[in-house]
PDB file of C-alpha atoms in Angstrom:
ATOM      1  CA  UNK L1220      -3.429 -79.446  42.039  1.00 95.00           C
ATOM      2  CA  UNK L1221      -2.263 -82.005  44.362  1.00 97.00           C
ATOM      3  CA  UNK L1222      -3.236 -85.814  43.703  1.00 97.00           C
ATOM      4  CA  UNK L1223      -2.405 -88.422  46.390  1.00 95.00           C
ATOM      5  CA  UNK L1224      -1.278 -90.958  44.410  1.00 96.00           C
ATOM      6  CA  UNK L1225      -0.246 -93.996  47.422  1.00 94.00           C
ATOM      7  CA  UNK L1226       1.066 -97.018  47.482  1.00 95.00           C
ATOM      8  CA  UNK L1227      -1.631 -99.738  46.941  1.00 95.00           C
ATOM      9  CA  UNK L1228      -1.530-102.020  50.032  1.00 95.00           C
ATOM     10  CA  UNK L1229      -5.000-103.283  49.246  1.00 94.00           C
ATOM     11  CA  UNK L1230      -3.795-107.026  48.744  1.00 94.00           C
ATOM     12  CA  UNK L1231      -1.453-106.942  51.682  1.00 95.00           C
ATOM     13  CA  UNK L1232      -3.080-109.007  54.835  1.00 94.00           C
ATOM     14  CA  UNK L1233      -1.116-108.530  58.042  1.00 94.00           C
ATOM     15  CA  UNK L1234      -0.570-111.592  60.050  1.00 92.00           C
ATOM     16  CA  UNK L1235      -1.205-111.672  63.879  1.00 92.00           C
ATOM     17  CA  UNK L1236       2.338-111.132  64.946  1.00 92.00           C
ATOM     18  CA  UNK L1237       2.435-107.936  62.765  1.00 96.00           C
ATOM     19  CA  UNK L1238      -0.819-106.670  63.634  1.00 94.00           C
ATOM     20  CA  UNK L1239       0.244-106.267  67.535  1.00 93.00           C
ATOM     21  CA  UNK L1240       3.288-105.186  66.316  1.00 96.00           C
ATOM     22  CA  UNK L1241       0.944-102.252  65.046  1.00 96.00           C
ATOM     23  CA  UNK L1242      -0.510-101.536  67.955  1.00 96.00           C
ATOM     24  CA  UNK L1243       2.958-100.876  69.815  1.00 97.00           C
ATOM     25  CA  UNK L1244       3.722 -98.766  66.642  1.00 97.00           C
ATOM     26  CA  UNK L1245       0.602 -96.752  66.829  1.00 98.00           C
ATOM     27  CA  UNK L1246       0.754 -95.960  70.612  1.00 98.00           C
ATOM     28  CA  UNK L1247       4.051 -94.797  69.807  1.00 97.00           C
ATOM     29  CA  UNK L1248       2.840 -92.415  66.802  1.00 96.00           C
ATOM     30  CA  UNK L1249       0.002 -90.826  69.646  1.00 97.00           C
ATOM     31  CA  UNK L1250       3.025 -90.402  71.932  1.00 98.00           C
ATOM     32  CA  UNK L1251       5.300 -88.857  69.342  1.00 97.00           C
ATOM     33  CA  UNK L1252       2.516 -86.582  68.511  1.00 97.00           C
ATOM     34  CA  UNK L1253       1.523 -85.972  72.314  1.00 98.00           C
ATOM     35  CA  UNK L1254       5.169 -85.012  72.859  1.00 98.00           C
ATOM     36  CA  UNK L1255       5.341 -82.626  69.602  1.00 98.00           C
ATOM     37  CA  UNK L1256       2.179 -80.766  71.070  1.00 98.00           C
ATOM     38  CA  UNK L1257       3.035 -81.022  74.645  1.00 98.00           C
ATOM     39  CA  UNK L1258       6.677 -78.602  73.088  1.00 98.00           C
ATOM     40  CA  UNK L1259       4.503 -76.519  71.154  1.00 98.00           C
ATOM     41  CA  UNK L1260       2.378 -75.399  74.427  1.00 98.00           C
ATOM     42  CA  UNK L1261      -0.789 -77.161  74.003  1.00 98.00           C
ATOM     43  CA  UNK L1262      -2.528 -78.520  77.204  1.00 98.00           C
ATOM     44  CA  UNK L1263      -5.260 -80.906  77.781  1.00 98.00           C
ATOM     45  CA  UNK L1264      -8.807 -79.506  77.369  1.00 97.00           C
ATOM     46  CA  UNK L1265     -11.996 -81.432  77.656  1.00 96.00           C
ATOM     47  CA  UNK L1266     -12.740 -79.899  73.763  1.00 96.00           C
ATOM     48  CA  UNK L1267     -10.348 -78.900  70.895  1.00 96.00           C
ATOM     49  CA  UNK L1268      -9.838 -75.492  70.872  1.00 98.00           C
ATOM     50  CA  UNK L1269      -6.816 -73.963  68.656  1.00 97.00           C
ATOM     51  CA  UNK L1270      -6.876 -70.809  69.552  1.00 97.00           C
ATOM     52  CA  UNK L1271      -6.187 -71.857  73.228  1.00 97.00           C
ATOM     53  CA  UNK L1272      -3.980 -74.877  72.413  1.00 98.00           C
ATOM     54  CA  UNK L1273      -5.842 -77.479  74.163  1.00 98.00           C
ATOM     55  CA  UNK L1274      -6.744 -80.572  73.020  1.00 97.00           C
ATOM     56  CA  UNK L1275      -8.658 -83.419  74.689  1.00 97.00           C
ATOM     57  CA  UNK L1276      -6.425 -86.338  72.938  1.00 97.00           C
ATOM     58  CA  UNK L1277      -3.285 -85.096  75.719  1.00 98.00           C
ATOM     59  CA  UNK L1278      -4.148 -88.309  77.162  1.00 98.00           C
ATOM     60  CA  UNK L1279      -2.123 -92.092  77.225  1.00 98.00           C
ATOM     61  CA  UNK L1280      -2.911 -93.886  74.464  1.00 98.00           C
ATOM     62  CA  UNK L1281      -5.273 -96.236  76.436  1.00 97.00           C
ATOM     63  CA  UNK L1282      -7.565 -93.670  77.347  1.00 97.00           C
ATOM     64  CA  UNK L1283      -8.214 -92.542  73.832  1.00 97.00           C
ATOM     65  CA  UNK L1284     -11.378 -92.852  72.536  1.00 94.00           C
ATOM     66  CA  UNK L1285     -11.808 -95.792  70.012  1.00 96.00           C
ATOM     67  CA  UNK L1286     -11.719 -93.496  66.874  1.00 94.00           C
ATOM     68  CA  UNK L1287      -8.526 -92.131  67.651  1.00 94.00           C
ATOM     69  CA  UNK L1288      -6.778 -95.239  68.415  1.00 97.00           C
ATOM     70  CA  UNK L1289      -8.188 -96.357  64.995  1.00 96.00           C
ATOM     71  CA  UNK L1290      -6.821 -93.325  63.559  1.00 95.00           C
ATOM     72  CA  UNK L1291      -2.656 -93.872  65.114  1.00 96.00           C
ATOM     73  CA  UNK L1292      -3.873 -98.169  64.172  1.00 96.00           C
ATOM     74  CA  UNK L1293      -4.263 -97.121  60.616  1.00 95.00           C
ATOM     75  CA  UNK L1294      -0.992 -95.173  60.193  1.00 95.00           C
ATOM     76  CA  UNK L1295       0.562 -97.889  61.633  1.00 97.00           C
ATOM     77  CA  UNK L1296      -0.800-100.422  59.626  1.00 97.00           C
ATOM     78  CA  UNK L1297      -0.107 -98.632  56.859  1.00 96.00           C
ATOM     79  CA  UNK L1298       3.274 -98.287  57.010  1.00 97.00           C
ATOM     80  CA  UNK L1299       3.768-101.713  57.363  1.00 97.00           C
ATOM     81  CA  UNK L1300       2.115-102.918  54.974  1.00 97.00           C
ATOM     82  CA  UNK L1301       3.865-100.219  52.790  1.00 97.00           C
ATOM     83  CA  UNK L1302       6.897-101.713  54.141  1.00 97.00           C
ATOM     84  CA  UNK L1303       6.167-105.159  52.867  1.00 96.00           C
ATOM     85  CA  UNK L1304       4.645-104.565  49.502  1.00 95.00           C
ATOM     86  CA  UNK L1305       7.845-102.773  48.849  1.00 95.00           C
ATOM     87  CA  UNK L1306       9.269-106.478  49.041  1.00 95.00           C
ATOM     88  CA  UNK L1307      11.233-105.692  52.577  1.00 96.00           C
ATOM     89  CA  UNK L1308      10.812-108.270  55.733  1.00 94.00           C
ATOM     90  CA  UNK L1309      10.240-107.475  59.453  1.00 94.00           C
ATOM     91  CA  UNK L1310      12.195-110.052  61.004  1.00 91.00           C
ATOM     92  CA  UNK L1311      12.015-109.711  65.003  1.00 88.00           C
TER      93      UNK L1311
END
């Protein structure tokens, strides 16, 4: 049986500079994901529906609703903080 086991990034605080770096990073993740689904013939639809491919979230990033943005913000945030508790540096 699978056990995620992550990295703890519970004690890692983002600072301001790094937290709208996230945001850039997470409208990037919805477009990366926009453009994987957009290749695999999926189309906007006003409700999810697999079997037709269509998926309301075909949209820019500012016109998602705020849960998905919070979704793309957390994988964002995630990875950087992943990224620092591994003891690297974002330098810009």
């Amino acid at each position: 049986m699978y056990t995620p086991t992550p990295i703890d990034t519970s004690r890692i605080c983002l600072p301001e500079e790094l937290i709208a770096l996230s945001e850039k990073i997470a409208e990037n993740v919805h477009d990366t994901w926009a453009l994987g689904r957009l290749n695999e013939g999926w189309t906007y639809g006003k409700q999810r529906n697999d079997q037709r491919r269509e998926t309301p979230c075909l949209v820019p990033y500012s016109q998602l609703s705020e849960a998905e943005k919070a979704y793309d913000r957390n994988t964002a945030e995630e990875t950087i903080k992943v990224i620092l508790s591994m003891g690297f540096k974002i330098i810009k």
